[in-house]
Amino acid sequence: MSLVHTLSTASIKRRQNSLKISITGLKSSFGRARSRVNLAPTKKPSSKVFPFFRLPRKIRDQIYSELFKLLIPARVVVREPNGYACFQDDTFPRAAFPSFCYVSHKIHTESLPLLLKHSEVILENLFAVKILSDYLKTGLNLRFVRGITSLTFRSTIAWHPQATQTTRGLIEKCKSLRQVKIEVPASACVEWEDGKLRVKQKKYIIDTIDLCCLLDCENLKKVTLSCWGGAQEAKTMDLQVDAVFEPVVLWVQQNICRGSGVRLLVEHGKGLGLGDGR
């Protein structure tokens, strides 16, 4: 056997051995890759779960509701959200909410719809009605509608048909509304005619104070008519104070409360009279 033949044979064997090693290494790499792909997914650590959310949603809502009952004033006044007023606790819309609302995103989302559940929301004028109505129109603000259960309309808010569109729209939004309080001034029920004070005709009063929007409140339980003034007028006409507001009271009693389970409460407060009108 020649030296050249021996060297050629040795070279071929080295190449074969090198090829075997490469193939073995390649198989090993594929095996490791396949084993990594087939690994069972690791379990999420249960210690990260916030225990509060293991409670039923109904219980969580009760907790939110009770916290807001302690932290939000019983009477909340609607005011322009710009300026200092939005930082006061007794105003709405608010610049900030109770601190527990920011513990987690889920608590924030779940709790805020119940923010006003135990508060009387007071609307001082038609501008306030528009502010609240516009605020509840779109986006995340819609969630507050669920929590509005009590609305109070001050005596400065007109109820004649041409002015009730905004008010009607607000009431329609508040599907959870259970209590409505309306302040009725004596000036809406009496007038001077030929130098004498008299109670306006029933039809005129009802046409002027249009409360038909209350008929659409499916969850309404109580209507309060807060009658302002009337004592001076009643004395002038030699009548009882109740007689001054009787047309409005009877209309609500017959059209809103009768057969519906809605309770009517009539209260009287001091207010400015019409003067002597002469």
mmCIF file of C-alpha atoms in Angstrom:
data_model
loop_
_atom_site.group_PDB
_atom_site.id
_atom_site.type_symbol
_atom_site.label_atom_id
_atom_site.label_comp_id
_atom_site.label_asym_id
_atom_site.label_seq_id
_atom_site.Cartn_x
_atom_site.Cartn_y
_atom_site.Cartn_z
ATOM 1 C CA MET A 1 0.000 0.000 0.000
ATOM 2 C CA SER A 2 1.476 3.312 -1.010
ATOM 3 C CA LEU A 3 1.854 6.326 1.278
ATOM 4 C CA VAL A 4 -0.522 8.377 -0.873
ATOM 5 C CA HIS A 5 -3.268 5.750 -0.603
ATOM 6 C CA THR A 6 -2.814 5.591 3.205
ATOM 7 C CA LEU A 7 -3.112 9.386 3.565
ATOM 8 C CA SER A 8 -6.228 9.479 1.381
ATOM 9 C CA THR A 9 -7.919 6.756 3.428
ATOM 10 C CA ALA A 10 -7.091 8.540 6.706
ATOM 11 C CA SER A 11 -8.422 11.845 5.343
ATOM 12 C CA ILE A 12 -11.731 10.237 4.300
ATOM 13 C CA LYS A 13 -12.175 8.666 7.762
ATOM 14 C CA ARG A 14 -11.562 12.020 9.463
ATOM 15 C CA ARG A 15 -14.187 13.670 7.238
ATOM 16 C CA GLN A 16 -16.690 10.870 7.983
ATOM 17 C CA ASN A 17 -16.100 11.206 11.728
ATOM 18 C CA SER A 18 -16.509 15.001 11.495
ATOM 19 C CA LEU A 19 -19.763 14.579 9.567
ATOM 20 C CA LYS A 20 -21.100 12.129 12.178
ATOM 21 C CA ILE A 21 -20.288 14.567 14.963
ATOM 22 C CA SER A 22 -22.031 17.419 13.090
ATOM 23 C CA ILE A 23 -25.166 15.337 12.461
ATOM 24 C CA THR A 24 -25.230 14.168 16.090
ATOM 25 C CA GLY A 25 -24.892 17.762 17.284
ATOM 26 C CA LEU A 26 -27.631 18.903 14.932
ATOM 27 C CA LYS A 27 -29.991 16.175 16.182
ATOM 28 C CA SER A 28 -29.204 17.150 19.749
ATOM 29 C CA SER A 29 -29.988 20.819 18.998
ATOM 30 C CA PHE A 30 -33.302 19.904 17.365
ATOM 31 C CA GLY A 31 -34.126 17.709 20.364
ATOM 32 C CA ARG A 32 -33.458 20.508 22.817
ATOM 33 C CA ALA A 33 -35.531 22.949 20.767
ATOM 34 C CA ARG A 34 -38.415 20.480 20.525
ATOM 35 C CA SER A 35 -38.328 19.819 24.270
ATOM 36 C CA ARG A 36 -38.500 23.556 24.956
ATOM 37 C CA VAL A 37 -41.531 23.969 22.692
ATOM 38 C CA ASN A 38 -43.334 21.074 24.383
ATOM 39 C CA LEU A 39 -42.774 22.397 27.918
ATOM 40 C CA ALA A 40 -45.970 22.603 29.975
ATOM 41 C CA PRO A 41 -46.960 26.235 30.707
ATOM 42 C CA THR A 42 -46.048 27.443 34.154
ATOM 43 C CA LYS A 43 -48.930 28.193 36.537
ATOM 44 C CA LYS A 44 -49.665 31.811 37.346
ATOM 45 C CA PRO A 45 -48.819 32.571 40.948
ATOM 46 C CA SER A 46 -52.050 32.561 42.925
ATOM 47 C CA SER A 47 -50.489 34.887 45.487
ATOM 48 C CA LYS A 48 -50.949 37.737 43.002
ATOM 49 C CA VAL A 49 -54.757 37.524 43.076
ATOM 50 C CA PHE A 50 -56.371 40.332 45.112
ATOM 51 C CA PRO A 51 -58.525 38.477 47.719
ATOM 52 C CA PHE A 52 -61.227 41.186 47.583
ATOM 53 C CA PHE A 53 -62.235 40.103 44.090
ATOM 54 C CA ARG A 54 -62.972 36.584 45.294
ATOM 55 C CA LEU A 55 -66.090 38.035 46.919
ATOM 56 C CA PRO A 56 -69.320 37.892 44.864
ATOM 57 C CA ARG A 57 -69.977 41.044 42.843
ATOM 58 C CA LYS A 58 -73.142 41.745 44.837
ATOM 59 C CA ILE A 59 -71.134 41.826 48.078
ATOM 60 C CA ARG A 60 -68.480 44.066 46.523
ATOM 61 C CA ASP A 61 -71.187 46.502 45.397
ATOM 62 C CA GLN A 62 -72.585 46.602 48.938
ATOM 63 C CA ILE A 63 -69.127 47.437 50.285
ATOM 64 C CA TYR A 64 -68.638 50.217 47.712
ATOM 65 C CA SER A 65 -72.084 51.586 48.499
ATOM 66 C CA GLU A 66 -71.460 51.715 52.255
ATOM 67 C CA LEU A 67 -68.069 53.375 51.778
ATOM 68 C CA PHE A 68 -69.579 56.077 49.578
ATOM 69 C CA LYS A 69 -72.326 56.553 52.142
ATOM 70 C CA LEU A 70 -69.613 57.503 54.643
ATOM 71 C CA LEU A 71 -67.397 59.512 52.286
ATOM 72 C CA ILE A 72 -69.799 61.403 50.004
ATOM 73 C CA PRO A 73 -72.053 64.141 51.491
ATOM 74 C CA ALA A 74 -75.771 63.403 51.695
ATOM 75 C CA ARG A 75 -76.460 66.537 49.624
ATOM 76 C CA VAL A 76 -74.454 67.199 46.464
ATOM 77 C CA VAL A 77 -74.899 70.402 44.433
ATOM 78 C CA VAL A 78 -74.319 70.391 40.669
ATOM 79 C CA ARG A 79 -71.980 73.206 39.664
ATOM 80 C CA GLU A 80 -69.763 74.155 36.744
ATOM 81 C CA PRO A 81 -66.856 71.629 36.799
ATOM 82 C CA ASN A 82 -64.244 74.294 35.957
ATOM 83 C CA GLY A 83 -62.760 76.332 38.761
ATOM 84 C CA TYR A 84 -62.507 75.916 42.523
ATOM 85 C CA ALA A 85 -66.012 74.468 42.951
ATOM 86 C CA CYS A 86 -65.024 71.116 41.459
ATOM 87 C CA PHE A 87 -62.578 70.552 44.350
ATOM 88 C CA GLN A 88 -65.270 70.861 47.024
ATOM 89 C CA ASP A 89 -66.627 67.648 48.527
ATOM 90 C CA ASP A 90 -70.277 68.656 48.212
ATOM 91 C CA THR A 91 -70.187 69.417 44.480
ATOM 92 C CA PHE A 92 -70.553 67.329 41.359
ATOM 93 C CA PRO A 93 -68.873 66.803 38.901
ATOM 94 C CA ARG A 94 -65.835 66.230 41.122
ATOM 95 C CA ALA A 95 -62.134 66.744 40.427
ATOM 96 C CA ALA A 96 -61.191 63.676 42.485
ATOM 97 C CA PHE A 97 -62.890 60.684 44.070
ATOM 98 C CA PRO A 98 -62.335 58.938 47.431
ATOM 99 C CA SER A 99 -58.862 57.376 47.629
ATOM 100 C CA PHE A 100 -60.067 53.772 47.736
ATOM 101 C CA CYS A 101 -61.347 54.201 44.148
ATOM 102 C CA TYR A 102 -57.715 54.311 42.997
ATOM 103 C CA VAL A 103 -56.511 51.098 44.678
ATOM 104 C CA SER A 104 -56.887 49.249 41.380
ATOM 105 C CA HIS A 105 -58.361 49.811 37.951
ATOM 106 C CA LYS A 106 -61.052 47.203 38.605
ATOM 107 C CA ILE A 107 -62.175 48.845 41.862
ATOM 108 C CA HIS A 108 -62.268 52.198 40.069
ATOM 109 C CA THR A 109 -64.443 50.741 37.302
ATOM 110 C CA GLU A 110 -66.788 48.825 39.609
ATOM 111 C CA SER A 111 -67.264 51.406 42.356
ATOM 112 C CA LEU A 112 -67.810 54.752 40.600
ATOM 113 C CA PRO A 113 -71.272 53.909 39.209
ATOM 114 C CA LEU A 114 -72.436 53.789 42.858
ATOM 115 C CA LEU A 115 -70.850 57.115 43.866
ATOM 116 C CA LEU A 116 -74.140 59.056 44.165
ATOM 117 C CA LYS A 117 -76.411 56.245 45.328
ATOM 118 C CA HIS A 118 -76.974 57.730 48.811
ATOM 119 C CA SER A 119 -76.756 61.415 47.861
ATOM 120 C CA GLU A 120 -79.464 63.928 47.040
ATOM 121 C CA VAL A 121 -78.327 65.611 43.810
ATOM 122 C CA ILE A 122 -79.448 69.258 43.890
ATOM 123 C CA LEU A 123 -80.016 71.289 40.723
ATOM 124 C CA GLU A 124 -80.198 75.005 41.505
ATOM 125 C CA ASN A 125 -81.187 76.260 38.054
ATOM 126 C CA LEU A 126 -81.651 75.211 34.443
ATOM 127 C CA PHE A 127 -77.946 75.795 33.797
ATOM 128 C CA ALA A 128 -77.128 73.133 36.409
ATOM 129 C CA VAL A 129 -79.576 70.744 34.720
ATOM 130 C CA LYS A 130 -77.716 71.273 31.446
ATOM 131 C CA ILE A 131 -74.311 70.786 33.093
ATOM 132 C CA LEU A 132 -75.318 67.423 34.558
ATOM 133 C CA SER A 133 -77.152 66.309 31.433
ATOM 134 C CA ASP A 134 -74.155 67.117 29.209
ATOM 135 C CA TYR A 135 -71.738 65.484 31.671
ATOM 136 C CA LEU A 136 -73.685 62.214 31.581
ATOM 137 C CA LYS A 137 -73.913 62.121 27.800
ATOM 138 C CA THR A 138 -70.959 60.077 26.631
ATOM 139 C CA GLY A 139 -67.907 58.040 27.528
ATOM 140 C CA LEU A 140 -67.043 56.909 31.032
ATOM 141 C CA ASN A 141 -69.352 59.510 32.588
ATOM 142 C CA LEU A 142 -72.336 57.368 31.603
ATOM 143 C CA ARG A 143 -71.488 55.055 34.509
ATOM 144 C CA PHE A 144 -72.616 57.688 37.041
ATOM 145 C CA VAL A 145 -76.204 57.465 35.749
ATOM 146 C CA ARG A 146 -76.686 54.154 37.530
ATOM 147 C CA GLY A 147 -76.005 55.716 40.931
ATOM 148 C CA ILE A 148 -78.328 58.742 40.668
ATOM 149 C CA THR A 149 -81.388 57.855 42.752
ATOM 150 C CA SER A 150 -82.487 61.265 44.082
ATOM 151 C CA LEU A 151 -82.869 64.600 42.252
ATOM 152 C CA THR A 152 -83.972 67.934 43.713
ATOM 153 C CA PHE A 153 -85.082 70.768 41.427
ATOM 154 C CA ARG A 154 -84.975 74.254 42.975
ATOM 155 C CA SER A 155 -87.813 76.740 42.545
ATOM 156 C CA THR A 156 -85.819 78.747 39.970
ATOM 157 C CA ILE A 157 -86.205 75.929 37.412
ATOM 158 C CA ALA A 158 -89.092 76.553 35.035
ATOM 159 C CA TRP A 159 -91.436 73.675 34.226
ATOM 160 C CA HIS A 160 -93.432 75.183 31.371
ATOM 161 C CA PRO A 161 -93.410 72.938 28.257
ATOM 162 C CA GLN A 162 -90.947 75.094 26.295
ATOM 163 C CA ALA A 163 -88.326 74.774 29.053
ATOM 164 C CA THR A 164 -88.609 71.126 30.076
ATOM 165 C CA GLN A 165 -86.706 69.534 27.202
ATOM 166 C CA THR A 166 -83.374 69.563 29.056
ATOM 167 C CA THR A 167 -84.997 68.483 32.313
ATOM 168 C CA ARG A 168 -86.906 65.692 30.598
ATOM 169 C CA GLY A 169 -83.702 64.496 28.919
ATOM 170 C CA LEU A 170 -81.904 64.324 32.274
ATOM 171 C CA ILE A 171 -84.731 62.405 33.936
ATOM 172 C CA GLU A 172 -84.827 59.938 31.034
ATOM 173 C CA LYS A 173 -81.107 59.233 31.520
ATOM 174 C CA CYS A 174 -81.505 58.482 35.239
ATOM 175 C CA LYS A 175 -83.095 55.041 35.031
ATOM 176 C CA SER A 176 -82.425 54.327 38.734
ATOM 177 C CA LEU A 177 -84.242 57.468 39.907
ATOM 178 C CA ARG A 178 -86.350 56.698 42.994
ATOM 179 C CA GLN A 179 -86.976 60.121 44.560
ATOM 180 C CA VAL A 180 -87.762 63.487 42.988
ATOM 181 C CA LYS A 181 -88.172 66.724 44.923
ATOM 182 C CA ILE A 182 -89.622 69.766 43.168
ATOM 183 C CA GLU A 183 -89.787 73.212 44.730
ATOM 184 C CA VAL A 184 -92.971 75.036 43.698
ATOM 185 C CA PRO A 185 -93.051 78.806 44.368
ATOM 186 C CA ALA A 186 -96.330 80.452 45.339
ATOM 187 C CA SER A 187 -95.873 82.853 42.422
ATOM 188 C CA ALA A 188 -96.576 79.947 40.051
ATOM 189 C CA CYS A 189 -100.027 79.453 41.575
ATOM 190 C CA VAL A 190 -101.411 82.937 42.311
ATOM 191 C CA GLU A 191 -101.757 86.216 40.437
ATOM 192 C CA TRP A 192 -103.076 89.738 40.842
ATOM 193 C CA GLU A 193 -106.111 90.605 38.779
ATOM 194 C CA ASP A 194 -108.027 93.880 38.994
ATOM 195 C CA GLY A 195 -106.256 94.720 42.228
ATOM 196 C CA LYS A 196 -107.203 91.424 43.865
ATOM 197 C CA LEU A 197 -105.082 88.374 44.552
ATOM 198 C CA ARG A 198 -106.521 85.069 43.413
ATOM 199 C CA VAL A 199 -105.453 81.498 42.730
ATOM 200 C CA LYS A 200 -104.793 80.929 39.042
ATOM 201 C CA GLN A 201 -107.108 78.675 37.100
ATOM 202 C CA LYS A 202 -106.200 75.020 37.461
ATOM 203 C CA LYS A 203 -105.723 74.530 33.721
ATOM 204 C CA TYR A 204 -103.341 77.484 33.515
ATOM 205 C CA ILE A 205 -101.267 76.215 36.451
ATOM 206 C CA ILE A 206 -100.998 72.691 35.031
ATOM 207 C CA ASP A 207 -100.068 74.043 31.609
ATOM 208 C CA THR A 208 -97.369 76.158 33.241
ATOM 209 C CA ILE A 209 -95.992 73.448 35.542
ATOM 210 C CA ASP A 210 -95.572 70.493 33.194
ATOM 211 C CA LEU A 211 -94.548 67.462 35.271
ATOM 212 C CA CYS A 212 -95.515 64.827 32.695
ATOM 213 C CA CYS A 213 -91.873 63.726 32.447
ATOM 214 C CA LEU A 214 -92.299 62.021 35.834
ATOM 215 C CA LEU A 215 -94.604 59.507 34.151
ATOM 216 C CA ASP A 216 -91.540 57.952 32.478
ATOM 217 C CA CYS A 217 -89.712 57.188 35.747
ATOM 218 C CA GLU A 218 -90.140 53.425 36.019
ATOM 219 C CA ASN A 219 -88.433 53.085 39.427
ATOM 220 C CA LEU A 220 -89.885 56.225 41.035
ATOM 221 C CA LYS A 221 -91.015 55.656 44.641
ATOM 222 C CA LYS A 222 -91.519 59.142 46.087
ATOM 223 C CA VAL A 223 -92.367 62.633 44.837
ATOM 224 C CA THR A 224 -91.901 65.563 47.203
ATOM 225 C CA LEU A 225 -93.570 68.882 46.420
ATOM 226 C CA SER A 226 -91.807 71.560 48.424
ATOM 227 C CA CYS A 227 -94.204 74.510 48.430
ATOM 228 C CA TRP A 228 -92.362 77.801 48.893
ATOM 229 C CA GLY A 229 -94.125 80.836 50.296
ATOM 230 C CA GLY A 230 -97.892 81.084 50.144
ATOM 231 C CA ALA A 231 -98.558 82.113 53.743
ATOM 232 C CA GLN A 232 -98.893 85.820 52.937
ATOM 233 C CA GLU A 233 -100.940 85.098 49.820
ATOM 234 C CA ALA A 234 -103.244 82.717 51.660
ATOM 235 C CA LYS A 235 -103.827 85.277 54.398
ATOM 236 C CA THR A 236 -104.671 87.952 51.824
ATOM 237 C CA MET A 237 -107.220 85.654 50.154
ATOM 238 C CA ASP A 238 -108.527 84.335 53.485
ATOM 239 C CA LEU A 239 -107.529 80.783 52.547
ATOM 240 C CA GLN A 240 -105.431 77.986 54.012
ATOM 241 C CA VAL A 241 -101.894 77.706 52.615
ATOM 242 C CA ASP A 242 -102.718 74.290 51.151
ATOM 243 C CA ALA A 243 -105.361 75.900 48.933
ATOM 244 C CA VAL A 244 -102.712 77.980 47.149
ATOM 245 C CA PHE A 245 -100.862 74.890 45.890
ATOM 246 C CA GLU A 246 -103.867 72.573 45.655
ATOM 247 C CA PRO A 247 -104.042 72.420 41.810
ATOM 248 C CA VAL A 248 -100.451 71.163 41.543
ATOM 249 C CA VAL A 249 -100.767 68.746 44.459
ATOM 250 C CA LEU A 250 -103.991 67.227 43.115
ATOM 251 C CA TRP A 251 -102.564 66.814 39.619
ATOM 252 C CA VAL A 252 -99.496 64.934 40.885
ATOM 253 C CA GLN A 253 -101.660 62.859 43.197
ATOM 254 C CA GLN A 254 -104.061 61.853 40.432
ATOM 255 C CA ASN A 255 -101.644 61.433 37.521
ATOM 256 C CA ILE A 256 -98.315 60.381 39.020
ATOM 257 C CA CYS A 257 -99.146 58.640 42.287
ATOM 258 C CA ARG A 258 -102.548 57.025 41.886
ATOM 259 C CA GLY A 259 -102.260 53.301 41.182
ATOM 260 C CA SER A 260 -98.492 53.456 40.678
ATOM 261 C CA GLY A 261 -97.239 52.930 44.221
ATOM 262 C CA VAL A 262 -95.508 56.331 44.171
ATOM 263 C CA ARG A 263 -95.788 58.158 47.496
ATOM 264 C CA LEU A 264 -96.518 61.899 47.571
ATOM 265 C CA LEU A 265 -95.071 64.125 50.281
ATOM 266 C CA VAL A 266 -96.057 67.799 50.535
ATOM 267 C CA GLU A 267 -93.942 70.162 52.626
ATOM 268 C CA HIS A 268 -94.073 73.917 53.124
ATOM 269 C CA GLY A 269 -91.176 76.328 53.370
ATOM 270 C CA LYS A 270 -90.852 80.051 53.856
ATOM 271 C CA GLY A 271 -90.385 82.044 50.693
ATOM 272 C CA LEU A 272 -90.823 85.482 49.233
ATOM 273 C CA GLY A 273 -94.407 86.405 48.449
ATOM 274 C CA LEU A 274 -95.754 88.539 45.631
ATOM 275 C CA GLY A 275 -95.991 91.655 47.765
ATOM 276 C CA ASP A 276 -99.131 93.749 47.632
ATOM 277 C CA GLY A 277 -98.991 93.785 43.823
ATOM 278 C CA ARG A 278 -100.593 97.232 43.617
#
